[in-house]
Coordinates of C-alpha atoms in Angstrom, one line a residue:
M850 CA -3.5 52.1 -26.2
I851 CA -5.0 52.2 -29.7
K852 CA -1.7 51.0 -31.2
T853 CA -1.6 48.1 -28.8
L854 CA -5.2 47.0 -29.5
A855 CA -4.9 47.6 -33.2
K856 CA -2.3 44.7 -33.4
S857 CA -5.2 42.3 -32.7
I858 CA -7.1 43.3 -35.9
R859 CA -4.6 41.5 -38.2
E860 CA -6.4 39.5 -40.9
Y861 CA -9.6 41.4 -40.3
K862 CA -8.1 44.7 -41.3
I863 CA -9.7 44.6 -44.8
Y864 CA -13.2 44.2 -43.3
A865 CA -12.5 47.0 -40.9
I866 CA -11.7 49.2 -43.9
L867 CA -14.5 48.1 -46.1
A868 CA -17.1 48.7 -43.4
P869 CA -16.7 52.5 -43.2
I870 CA -16.4 52.8 -47.0
S871 CA -19.7 51.0 -47.3
V872 CA -21.2 53.3 -44.6
A873 CA -19.9 56.4 -46.5
F874 CA -21.7 55.3 -49.7
E875 CA -24.9 54.5 -47.7
V876 CA -24.9 58.0 -46.1
I877 CA -24.3 59.8 -49.4
V878 CA -27.2 57.9 -51.1
E879 CA -29.5 58.5 -48.1
C880 CA -28.8 62.2 -48.2
L881 CA -29.3 62.4 -52.0
I882 CA -32.8 60.9 -51.8
P883 CA -34.4 64.1 -50.3
L884 CA -32.7 66.2 -53.0
V885 CA -34.1 64.0 -55.7
T886 CA -37.5 64.1 -54.0
V887 CA -37.3 68.0 -53.9
K888 CA -36.7 68.1 -57.6
F889 CA -39.5 65.6 -58.3
I890 CA -42.0 67.6 -56.2
S891 CA -40.8 70.9 -57.9
I892 CA -41.5 69.3 -61.3
L893 CA -45.0 68.2 -60.2
N894 CA -45.7 71.7 -58.8
A895 CA -44.8 73.2 -62.1
V896 CA -47.5 71.3 -64.0
P897 CA -50.3 73.8 -64.9
E898 CA -53.5 73.4 -63.0
G899 CA -55.9 71.0 -64.7
Q900 CA -53.2 69.3 -66.7
K901 CA -52.1 65.8 -65.9
P902 CA -48.4 65.2 -65.1
D903 CA -46.3 63.3 -67.6
M904 CA -46.3 59.6 -66.4
S905 CA -42.9 59.0 -68.0
I906 CA -41.4 61.6 -65.5
I907 CA -43.2 60.0 -62.6
L908 CA -42.0 56.6 -63.6
K909 CA -38.5 57.9 -64.2
F910 CA -38.2 59.5 -60.7
G911 CA -40.0 56.5 -59.1
F912 CA -37.3 54.1 -60.5
I913 CA -34.5 56.5 -59.5
L914 CA -35.8 56.7 -55.9
L915 CA -36.4 53.0 -55.8
G916 CA -32.9 52.4 -57.2
M917 CA -31.4 54.7 -54.6
A918 CA -33.3 53.1 -51.8
M919 CA -32.1 49.6 -52.9
L920 CA -28.5 51.0 -53.2
S921 CA -28.7 52.4 -49.7
L922 CA -30.0 49.0 -48.5
V923 CA -27.2 47.1 -50.2
F924 CA -24.5 49.5 -48.8
G925 CA -26.1 49.3 -45.3
A926 CA -26.2 45.5 -45.4
L927 CA -22.6 45.3 -46.6
A928 CA -21.5 47.8 -43.8
G929 CA -23.3 45.7 -41.2
R930 CA -21.8 42.4 -42.4
M931 CA -18.2 43.9 -42.7
A932 CA -18.5 45.5 -39.2
A933 CA -19.8 42.2 -37.7
I934 CA -16.9 40.2 -39.2
A935 CA -14.3 42.8 -38.3
S936 CA -15.5 43.2 -34.7
C937 CA -16.0 39.5 -33.9
G938 CA -12.6 38.6 -35.5
F939 CA -11.0 41.4 -33.6
A940 CA -12.5 40.1 -30.3
K941 CA -11.3 36.6 -31.2
N942 CA -7.8 37.7 -31.8
L943 CA -7.8 39.9 -28.7
R944 CA -8.8 37.0 -26.5
H945 CA -6.1 34.9 -28.2
D946 CA -3.5 37.6 -27.5
L947 CA -4.6 38.1 -23.9
Y948 CA -4.6 34.4 -23.2
Y949 CA -1.1 33.9 -24.7
S950 CA 0.2 36.9 -22.8
I951 CA -1.1 35.3 -19.5
Q952 CA 0.6 32.0 -20.4
K953 CA 3.9 33.8 -20.6
F954 CA 3.5 35.4 -17.2
S955 CA 5.8 34.4 -14.3
F956 CA 4.2 33.7 -11.0
S957 CA 5.0 37.2 -9.9
N958 CA 3.2 38.6 -12.9
I959 CA 0.2 36.4 -12.1
D960 CA 0.3 37.6 -8.5
K961 CA -0.1 41.2 -9.8
F962 CA -3.5 40.4 -11.4
S963 CA -6.2 38.5 -9.5
T964 CA -7.8 35.5 -11.1
A965 CA -11.2 37.2 -11.0
G966 CA -9.6 40.3 -12.6
L967 CA -8.2 38.3 -15.5
V968 CA -11.5 36.5 -16.0
T969 CA -13.3 39.9 -16.2
R970 CA -10.8 41.2 -18.7
L971 CA -11.2 38.1 -20.9
T972 CA -15.0 38.4 -20.9
T973 CA -16.6 41.7 -19.9
D974 CA -13.8 44.0 -21.0
V975 CA -13.3 42.2 -24.3
A976 CA -17.1 42.4 -25.0
N977 CA -17.1 46.2 -24.3
V978 CA -14.1 46.8 -26.6
Q979 CA -15.7 44.6 -29.3
M980 CA -18.9 46.6 -29.2
S981 CA -17.0 49.9 -29.3
F982 CA -14.9 48.6 -32.2
M983 CA -18.0 47.7 -34.2
M984 CA -19.6 51.1 -33.5
I985 CA -16.4 52.9 -34.5
V986 CA -16.1 51.1 -37.9
R987 CA -19.8 51.6 -38.6
T988 CA -21.9 54.0 -36.5
A989 CA -19.0 56.3 -35.5
V990 CA -18.4 56.8 -39.2
R991 CA -22.0 57.1 -40.2
C992 CA -23.1 59.7 -37.6
P993 CA -20.5 62.4 -38.1
L994 CA -20.7 61.8 -41.9
M995 CA -24.5 62.0 -41.8
L996 CA -24.3 65.1 -39.7
V997 CA -22.0 66.9 -42.1
V998 CA -23.7 65.8 -45.3
A999 CA -27.2 66.4 -44.0
L1000 CA -26.2 69.9 -42.8
S1001 CA -24.6 70.6 -46.1
M1002 CA -27.7 69.5 -48.0
A1003 CA -29.9 71.6 -45.7
I1004 CA -27.7 74.7 -46.5
I1005 CA -28.0 74.0 -50.2
T1006 CA -31.8 73.5 -49.9
S1007 CA -32.3 76.8 -47.9
P1008 CA -29.5 78.8 -46.5
K1009 CA -31.9 80.9 -44.4
M1010 CA -33.7 78.0 -42.8
S1011 CA -30.4 76.2 -42.1
V1012 CA -29.5 78.9 -39.5
M1013 CA -31.7 77.2 -36.9
F1014 CA -29.6 74.1 -37.2
A1015 CA -26.5 76.2 -36.4
V1016 CA -28.3 77.3 -33.2
I1017 CA -29.7 74.0 -32.0
I1018 CA -26.7 71.8 -32.8
P1019 CA -24.4 73.5 -30.2
I1020 CA -27.1 73.4 -27.6
L1021 CA -27.7 69.7 -28.1
A1022 CA -23.9 69.0 -28.3
I1023 CA -23.3 70.8 -25.0
G1024 CA -26.1 69.0 -23.2
L1025 CA -25.0 65.6 -24.5
S1026 CA -21.3 66.3 -23.5
L1027 CA -22.4 67.1 -20.0
V1028 CA -24.4 63.8 -19.8
V1029 CA -21.4 61.8 -21.0
R1030 CA -19.0 63.7 -18.7
G1031 CA -21.2 62.7 -15.7
A1032 CA -21.4 59.1 -16.7
M1033 CA -17.8 58.4 -17.7
P1034 CA -16.2 58.3 -14.2
I1035 CA -18.9 55.9 -13.0
F1036 CA -18.1 53.4 -15.8
K1037 CA -14.4 53.7 -15.0
S1038 CA -14.9 52.6 -11.4
V1039 CA -17.5 49.9 -11.9
F1040 CA -15.1 47.4 -13.5
K1041 CA -13.1 47.1 -10.2
K1042 CA -16.4 46.2 -8.6
Y1043 CA -17.0 43.6 -11.4
D1044 CA -13.7 42.0 -10.3
K1045 CA -15.0 41.7 -6.7
L1046 CA -18.2 40.2 -8.0
N1047 CA -16.4 37.6 -10.1
E1048 CA -14.1 36.9 -7.2
S1049 CA -17.1 36.2 -5.0
I1050 CA -18.6 33.8 -7.5
Q1051 CA -15.3 32.1 -8.2
E1052 CA -14.5 31.5 -4.5
N1053 CA -18.0 30.2 -3.8
V1054 CA -18.1 27.8 -6.7
S1055 CA -14.6 26.4 -6.2
G1056 CA -15.1 26.1 -2.5
M1057 CA -18.7 24.8 -2.6
R1058 CA -17.9 21.7 -0.6
V1059 CA -16.3 23.8 2.2
V1060 CA -19.3 26.2 2.2
K1061 CA -21.8 23.4 2.6
A1062 CA -19.7 21.6 5.2
Y1063 CA -19.6 24.7 7.4
V1064 CA -23.2 25.7 6.5
R1065 CA -22.1 29.1 5.3
E1066 CA -24.4 29.4 2.3
E1067 CA -26.2 32.4 3.9
Y1068 CA -22.9 34.2 4.6
E1069 CA -21.8 33.6 1.0
Q1070 CA -25.1 34.8 -0.4
K1071 CA -24.8 38.0 1.6
K1072 CA -21.3 38.6 0.4
F1073 CA -22.4 38.0 -3.2
E1074 CA -25.4 40.3 -2.7
S1075 CA -23.2 43.0 -1.4
A1076 CA -20.9 42.9 -4.4
S1077 CA -23.8 42.7 -6.8
E1078 CA -25.5 45.6 -5.0
E1079 CA -22.4 47.8 -5.5
V1080 CA -22.4 47.0 -9.2
K1081 CA -26.1 47.7 -9.4
K1082 CA -25.8 51.1 -7.6
D1083 CA -23.1 52.3 -10.0
F1084 CA -24.9 51.2 -13.1
T1085 CA -28.2 52.7 -11.8
K1086 CA -26.4 56.0 -11.2
A1087 CA -24.9 56.0 -14.7
E1088 CA -28.2 55.0 -16.3
K1089 CA -30.0 57.8 -14.5
I1090 CA -27.6 60.3 -16.1
L1091 CA -27.8 58.6 -19.5
A1092 CA -31.6 58.7 -19.3
L1093 CA -31.4 62.4 -19.8
N1094 CA -30.2 61.7 -23.4
N1095 CA -33.7 60.9 -24.7
P1096 CA -35.7 63.8 -23.3
L1097 CA -32.9 66.2 -24.3
M1098 CA -33.0 64.7 -27.8
Q1099 CA -36.8 64.9 -28.0
L1100 CA -36.8 68.5 -26.8
C1101 CA -34.3 69.6 -29.5
F1102 CA -36.1 67.5 -32.1
N1103 CA -39.5 69.1 -31.4
L1104 CA -37.9 72.6 -31.3
V1105 CA -36.4 72.0 -34.7
M1106 CA -39.6 70.6 -36.2
L1107 CA -41.7 73.4 -34.8
S1108 CA -39.2 76.0 -36.0
V1109 CA -39.1 74.4 -39.5
S1110 CA -42.9 74.3 -39.6
F1111 CA -43.4 77.8 -38.4
F1112 CA -40.6 79.7 -40.2
G1113 CA -40.7 77.4 -43.2
S1114 CA -44.4 78.0 -43.7
R1115 CA -43.9 81.8 -43.4
L1116 CA -41.0 81.7 -45.8
I1117 CA -43.0 79.8 -48.4
I1118 CA -45.9 82.2 -48.2
S1119 CA -43.8 85.4 -48.0
S1120 CA -41.5 84.4 -50.9
N1121 CA -44.3 82.8 -52.9
G1122 CA -42.2 79.7 -53.2
R1123 CA -39.1 81.4 -54.5
D1124 CA -36.9 81.0 -51.4
L1125 CA -38.5 77.8 -50.3
D1126 CA -41.1 75.6 -51.8
I1127 CA -43.0 72.5 -50.6
G1128 CA -40.3 70.1 -51.8
G1129 CA -37.6 72.1 -50.0
Y1130 CA -39.7 72.2 -46.9
S1131 CA -40.1 68.4 -46.9
A1132 CA -36.4 68.0 -47.5
L1133 CA -35.6 70.3 -44.5
M1134 CA -37.8 68.2 -42.2
T1135 CA -35.9 65.1 -43.3
Y1136 CA -32.5 66.7 -42.9
G1137 CA -33.5 68.0 -39.5
A1138 CA -34.4 64.5 -38.4
Q1139 CA -31.1 63.1 -39.8
I1140 CA -29.0 65.7 -38.1
L1141 CA -30.6 65.3 -34.7
M1142 CA -30.6 61.5 -34.9
S1143 CA -26.9 61.6 -35.8
L1144 CA -26.2 63.7 -32.8
M1145 CA -28.1 61.3 -30.5
F1146 CA -26.4 58.2 -31.8
L1147 CA -23.1 60.1 -31.6
S1148 CA -23.7 60.7 -27.9
M1149 CA -24.5 57.0 -27.4
I1150 CA -21.2 56.1 -29.2
I1151 CA -19.3 58.5 -26.9
V1152 CA -20.9 56.8 -23.9
M1153 CA -20.0 53.4 -25.2
I1154 CA -16.5 54.4 -26.0
S1155 CA -16.1 56.0 -22.6
M1156 CA -17.1 52.6 -21.1
S1157 CA -14.7 50.8 -23.3
I1158 CA -11.8 53.1 -22.6
A1159 CA -11.7 51.8 -19.0
S1160 CA -11.9 48.2 -20.4
A1161 CA -9.3 49.0 -23.1
Q1162 CA -6.9 50.3 -20.5
R1163 CA -7.3 47.1 -18.4
L1164 CA -6.7 44.9 -21.5
C1165 CA -3.6 46.9 -22.4
E1166 CA -2.3 46.4 -18.8
V1167 CA -2.2 42.6 -19.5
L1168 CA -1.0 42.9 -23.1
N1169 CA 1.8 45.3 -22.2
E1170 CA 2.8 43.4 -19.1
E1171 CA 6.4 42.2 -19.5
S1172 CA 7.1 38.8 -17.9
S1173 CA 9.6 39.2 -15.1
I1174 CA 11.2 36.0 -16.2
K1175 CA 12.7 36.0 -19.7
N1176 CA 15.1 33.9 -21.7
P1177 CA 18.7 35.2 -21.9
D1178 CA 20.1 36.2 -25.2
S1179 CA 22.1 33.0 -25.7
P1180 CA 20.3 30.4 -23.5
V1181 CA 21.8 27.1 -22.5
T1182 CA 19.7 24.4 -24.2
E1183 CA 20.9 21.3 -22.3
V1184 CA 20.6 20.3 -18.6
R1185 CA 23.7 18.2 -17.8
D1186 CA 22.4 16.5 -14.7
G1187 CA 20.2 17.0 -11.7
S1188 CA 22.7 18.5 -9.3
I1189 CA 21.5 21.7 -7.5
I1190 CA 23.4 24.5 -5.8
F1191 CA 21.9 27.2 -3.7
D1192 CA 24.6 29.9 -3.5
K1193 CA 23.8 32.7 -1.0
V1194 CA 20.2 32.8 -2.1
S1195 CA 17.8 35.4 -0.8
F1196 CA 14.3 35.9 -2.1
S1197 CA 11.2 38.1 -1.5
Y1198 CA 7.9 38.1 -3.4
S1199 CA 7.9 41.8 -3.8
A1200 CA 10.5 44.5 -4.1
T1201 CA 8.7 46.5 -1.4
A1202 CA 8.3 43.5 1.0
E1203 CA 9.5 44.3 4.5
K1204 CA 10.6 40.7 5.2
K1205 CA 12.3 38.2 2.9
A1206 CA 10.8 34.8 2.3
L1207 CA 14.3 33.3 2.1
S1208 CA 17.6 34.6 3.5
D1209 CA 21.2 33.4 2.9
I1210 CA 20.4 29.9 1.7
N1211 CA 23.5 27.8 1.0
F1212 CA 23.5 24.1 0.3
F1213 CA 24.4 21.5 -2.4
I1214 CA 22.3 18.5 -3.8
A1215 CA 24.2 15.9 -5.8
S1216 CA 22.5 14.5 -8.9
G1217 CA 20.4 11.5 -8.0
E1218 CA 20.1 12.3 -4.3
T1219 CA 16.9 12.2 -2.4
V1220 CA 16.5 15.3 -0.2
G1221 CA 13.8 15.9 2.3
I1222 CA 12.6 19.4 3.4
V1223 CA 10.7 19.9 6.6
G1224 CA 9.6 22.9 8.5
G1225 CA 6.7 24.8 9.9
T1226 CA 4.1 26.7 8.0
G1227 CA 5.6 29.8 6.4
S1228 CA 9.2 28.6 6.9
G1229 CA 9.9 29.0 3.1
K1230 CA 9.8 25.3 1.9
T1231 CA 7.7 26.0 -1.2
S1232 CA 9.4 29.3 -1.9
L1233 CA 12.7 27.4 -1.9
V1234 CA 11.8 24.8 -4.5
Q1235 CA 9.9 27.3 -6.8
L1236 CA 13.3 28.9 -7.5
I1237 CA 14.7 25.7 -9.0
S1238 CA 12.4 25.7 -12.1
R1239 CA 12.4 29.5 -12.2
L1240 CA 8.8 30.0 -11.3
Y1241 CA 10.3 32.9 -9.5
D1242 CA 13.8 34.5 -9.8
V1243 CA 16.1 34.9 -6.8
S1244 CA 16.4 38.4 -5.3
E1245 CA 20.1 37.8 -4.4
G1246 CA 22.6 35.0 -5.1
A1247 CA 22.1 32.2 -7.6
V1248 CA 20.5 28.8 -8.0
K1249 CA 22.4 26.4 -10.2
V1250 CA 21.1 23.2 -11.9
G1251 CA 23.7 21.0 -13.6
G1252 CA 26.3 23.6 -12.7
V1253 CA 24.6 26.4 -14.7
D1254 CA 22.7 29.3 -13.2
V1255 CA 19.0 28.7 -13.9
R1256 CA 18.7 32.2 -15.3
D1257 CA 21.1 31.1 -18.2
Y1258 CA 18.9 28.3 -19.3
D1259 CA 16.2 28.3 -22.0
I1260 CA 13.1 28.3 -19.7
E1261 CA 11.3 25.5 -21.6
V1262 CA 14.4 23.3 -21.5
L1263 CA 14.9 23.9 -17.8
R1264 CA 11.2 23.2 -16.9
D1265 CA 11.1 20.1 -19.1
Q1266 CA 13.8 18.6 -16.9
V1267 CA 12.3 19.8 -13.6
A1268 CA 9.0 18.1 -12.8
V1269 CA 7.0 19.8 -10.0
V1270 CA 4.0 18.4 -8.1
L1271 CA 2.8 21.5 -6.3
Q1272 CA 0.9 21.7 -3.0
K1273 CA -2.4 22.4 -4.9
N1274 CA -2.8 19.4 -7.2
V1275 CA -4.7 20.3 -10.3
L1276 CA -6.3 18.0 -12.8
F1277 CA -8.0 19.3 -15.9
S1278 CA -11.3 18.3 -17.4
G1279 CA -10.7 15.3 -19.8
T1280 CA -9.8 11.6 -19.5
I1281 CA -7.1 10.2 -17.3
K1282 CA -5.0 9.6 -20.4
E1283 CA -5.3 13.2 -21.5
N1284 CA -4.2 14.4 -18.1
L1285 CA -1.3 12.0 -17.9
R1286 CA -0.1 13.1 -21.4
W1287 CA 0.5 16.6 -20.0
G1288 CA 3.8 15.0 -18.9
D1289 CA 4.5 13.4 -22.2
P1290 CA 2.3 14.0 -25.2
D1291 CA 3.7 11.0 -27.0
A1292 CA 3.3 8.5 -24.1
T1293 CA 1.9 5.1 -25.1
D1294 CA -0.7 3.3 -23.1
E1295 CA 2.0 0.9 -21.8
D1296 CA 4.1 3.9 -20.6
M1297 CA 1.2 5.3 -18.8
E1298 CA 0.3 2.1 -17.1
R1299 CA 3.9 1.5 -16.0
I1300 CA 4.3 4.9 -14.6
C1301 CA 0.9 4.7 -12.8
R1302 CA 2.1 1.5 -11.2
L1303 CA 5.1 3.4 -9.8
A1304 CA 2.9 6.2 -8.5
Q1305 CA 0.5 3.6 -7.0
A1306 CA -2.3 4.9 -9.2
D1307 CA -2.9 1.9 -11.5
E1308 CA -4.8 -0.1 -9.0
F1309 CA -7.6 2.4 -8.5
I1310 CA -7.7 3.3 -12.2
Q1311 CA -8.3 -0.3 -13.1
N1312 CA -11.3 -0.3 -10.8
F1313 CA -13.0 2.5 -12.8
P1314 CA -15.4 1.2 -15.4
D1315 CA -13.6 3.1 -18.2
K1316 CA -10.2 2.6 -16.7
Y1317 CA -7.7 5.1 -18.3
D1318 CA -10.5 6.5 -20.4
T1319 CA -12.4 7.6 -17.3
Y1320 CA -13.4 11.3 -17.6
I1321 CA -12.0 13.6 -14.9
E1322 CA -14.3 16.5 -14.1
Q1323 CA -12.8 20.0 -13.9
G1324 CA -10.4 20.3 -10.9
G1325 CA -10.6 16.5 -10.4
T1326 CA -13.8 16.7 -8.3
N1327 CA -14.8 13.1 -9.1
V1328 CA -11.6 11.6 -7.6
S1329 CA -10.4 11.6 -4.0
G1330 CA -7.5 13.8 -2.7
G1331 CA -5.2 10.8 -2.6
Q1332 CA -6.1 9.6 -6.1
K1333 CA -5.6 13.1 -7.4
Q1334 CA -2.1 13.3 -5.8
R1335 CA -1.1 10.0 -7.3
L1336 CA -2.3 11.0 -10.8
C1337 CA -0.3 14.2 -10.5
I1338 CA 2.8 12.3 -9.4
A1339 CA 2.4 9.9 -12.4
R1340 CA 2.0 12.9 -14.7
A1341 CA 5.2 14.4 -13.4
L1342 CA 7.1 11.1 -13.8
L1343 CA 6.1 10.8 -17.5
K1344 CA 8.3 13.9 -18.1
K1345 CA 11.3 11.7 -17.3
P1346 CA 12.8 14.6 -15.5
K1347 CA 16.3 15.0 -14.1
I1348 CA 14.8 16.6 -11.0
L1349 CA 11.5 15.6 -9.3
I1350 CA 10.0 17.9 -6.7
L1351 CA 7.1 16.7 -4.5
D1352 CA 5.7 19.6 -2.5
D1353 CA 3.7 17.9 0.2
S1354 CA 2.1 15.9 -2.6
T1355 CA 1.7 12.6 -0.6
S1356 CA -0.2 14.2 2.3
A1357 CA -3.5 12.6 1.3
V1358 CA -2.2 9.1 0.9
D1359 CA -1.7 6.6 3.7
T1360 CA 1.8 5.8 5.0
R1361 CA 1.9 2.4 3.3
T1362 CA 1.2 3.9 -0.1
D1363 CA 3.6 6.7 0.7
A1364 CA 6.3 4.1 1.4
L1365 CA 5.6 2.2 -1.8
I1366 CA 5.9 5.4 -3.9
R1367 CA 9.2 6.2 -2.3
R1368 CA 10.5 2.7 -2.9
A1369 CA 9.4 2.9 -6.5
F1370 CA 11.3 6.1 -6.9
A1371 CA 14.5 4.6 -5.4
E1372 CA 14.3 1.5 -7.7
E1373 CA 13.0 3.0 -10.9
I1374 CA 14.5 6.5 -11.1
P1375 CA 17.8 6.3 -9.2
D1376 CA 19.5 8.9 -11.3
T1377 CA 16.7 11.5 -10.8
T1378 CA 17.2 14.1 -8.1
K1379 CA 14.2 13.8 -5.7
I1380 CA 13.2 16.7 -3.4
I1381 CA 10.4 15.8 -1.0
I1382 CA 8.6 18.5 1.0
A1383 CA 6.6 16.7 3.7
Q1384 CA 4.9 17.2 7.1
R1385 CA 5.4 13.5 8.0
I1386 CA 8.9 12.6 9.2
S1387 CA 8.3 9.1 7.9
S1388 CA 8.2 10.5 4.3
V1389 CA 11.7 11.9 4.5
E1390 CA 13.6 9.9 7.2
H1391 CA 15.3 7.6 4.6
A1392 CA 16.4 10.6 2.5
D1393 CA 20.2 11.1 1.8
K1394 CA 19.9 14.4 3.6
I1395 CA 17.1 16.5 5.2
V1396 CA 16.9 20.3 5.2
V1397 CA 15.1 21.8 8.2
M1398 CA 13.7 25.3 7.4
D1399 CA 12.7 27.9 9.9
G1400 CA 11.6 31.5 9.2
G1401 CA 13.1 31.6 5.7
H1402 CA 16.5 30.2 7.0
I1403 CA 18.1 26.8 7.0
E1404 CA 18.1 25.7 10.6
S1405 CA 20.0 22.4 10.0
I1406 CA 21.0 20.0 7.3
G1407 CA 21.8 16.3 7.9
T1408 CA 20.5 12.7 7.9
H1409 CA 17.6 11.6 10.1
E1410 CA 20.0 10.4 12.9
E1411 CA 22.1 13.5 12.7
L1412 CA 19.2 15.9 13.0
L1413 CA 17.7 14.0 15.9
E1414 CA 21.0 14.9 17.7
K1415 CA 21.5 18.5 16.6
S1416 CA 18.2 20.0 15.5
P1417 CA 15.7 21.0 18.2
I1418 CA 13.0 21.7 15.6
Y1419 CA 13.4 18.3 13.9
R1420 CA 13.5 16.5 17.2
E1421 CA 10.4 18.3 18.4
V1422 CA 8.4 17.4 15.2
Y1423 CA 9.7 13.8 15.3
D1424 CA 8.8 13.3 19.0
S1425 CA 5.3 14.8 18.5
Q1426 CA 4.6 12.4 15.7
V1427 CA 6.1 9.3 17.3
K1428 CA 4.6 9.9 20.7
G1429 CA 1.3 11.0 19.2
G1430 CA 1.3 7.7 17.3
S1431 CA 2.2 5.6 20.3
M1432 CA -0.5 7.1 22.5
K1433 CA -3.2 6.0 20.1

C-alpha cells in the first residue's frame, strides 16, 4: 500500500525529505534550550550573596537563548512550509493518478465501483491521506524524536528523577493504545456509509426534476437524513472514545508535575543542590511537559493514520485495479472497413452471473449497410452493440470489425472508427462548439454547421442568441431531450466513423425529424455502417436488415417485409404501433 501511494510523491520528494530534516533540527534546538537555561541558572546561583552578577555573562546567555529560539522558529517555519508543499503536491498527484486510472477502466471495472464510491475516494479519502502524509513528514517525526531527546536530556539532568518518566510513559502509552484500538474499527466502517451518503446526494441532485414531478422531496429528505444519521452515529461513537485522550493526558501530566515538584523539592533540600539544583528542577519540568505532549500528539497521529489507512486501502483498490480490457502486444492500427461479424458470441456482465446477457449470436453486417435492432426491454440490444467498440469483451466467441477480432485492435484506433450514441445522452458543461469538438478537436465552424444540418440540429442552434457559442449547462439541462439527442448525433458524426451506432438515440425526436436524420445518413454517409436500435418500427423499417432480439438471443433476421411474415415478435410490435396509431 505504501509503495503504491509513494509513487504519487514524485517531484515533491525533495520537500518530503527536507521537512523531517528541518523538524529534527527544530527538536534538537528546542531540547538544548532548557540545558542552556540550567547552566545559566547555575552560574547565577554561584554568584556570592550581595555581589552583582556579571552583565556580560547575562548578555551572553541572553543572546545565545535568543539565537536558539530564533533558530528553532526558522527550522519550524521551514518544516511547516516543506510539509505543506509536499502534502498538497502529493494530494494533487494522487488525484491525478486516480482520475487517470478511472479513465482507463472498462465498463466492467466501472461497474465494480459505484459513482458515489469513486467520488468519495477522490475527495474525502484523498483529504484523509493528505492530512496523514503531512503529519507523517512533520509531526510523526517531531513527536518520537522529541520524546527520545527530551527523555535523554531528563536522564542527563537527573538520573534519579527521570525514573518517574519511565513509570508514567508506559501507563500513558497503554491507555492511548486502548483508545486508538477502540476507535480504529469505527473509522474503517464509516467510509462505506460515506459512499451511501454521497450516493443519496448524487441521485437526488441528478434526478431533481423527477423528485419534484412526483413530489418526493420529503421521501428523499428522509433517505438523506437516514444516511447522514448513520455517519453521525459512527463519528459520535469514535469521538466519544477519542475524548478520553485529553483527560488521560491531563491526569498523567498532573501526576508528573506533582511528582517532579514533590520529589524534586525533597532532592534539592536533601542533597543541598548537589544532585539537583533549581536550574535542573526547572529543566525537568520543561522536559516532562515535552515528553507528555509528544505522547499526546503521537496518539492523535496514530488515530489520524488509522483513519487514513482505511482511506489508503480504498485508494489503492482504484490505483491497483487492472482494466479488464487491454491492448494486445502487437495491436492492429488500421480498421479496413465497417463490416461486422458476430461469431458464436455469448456474453455475461459477471463471471458469476447465473444468466447470460447474450447467447450464441451469429450474424454478418456488410460495410455500409444500415441495420436495425429491435426487441423488448432486457432483450440484449445494448449489450450487443457495446461489444463492437470493446466497451465490454465477449465471454465466448468473437466480434470482428473489418475482418479482424476487435480484441486484436489498438483500443483507441478501434473506438475512433466506431461512433456510439448511447441510450443516456450526455453533454458536458461548455459551449455547443466545445461539445461538438469531442467528435473532432480540429473541426472548423463550417464542418460543425454542415454536420449539425445532417443531424437536424442546426435549425434550433441558430435560434439561440449565441448560436454555436451557446453555453450548455452540466448534463445539458438547458436543452430539451430531442435537442440533446441531435447534438449527440452530430458529435458522433464529426468523428467520421466507419461504424455509427445509435442506441435508441432518436426516441425524443418526432417522426418527421427522425426520417430526415435517416435520409441524411443515407445520402451523406453511404459508406458508413449504421446500426440503429429503436423502439419505433418506422425508425428501422427501411433498413437493409433488421435483427429481432429476445431474451439475449436472435429471434429473427430479415427485411421489414420478411419479418412481418416470419417473426411473431416483430409482427406484434408492428401491429401494436400501426393499430395504435390508426385508433387515434
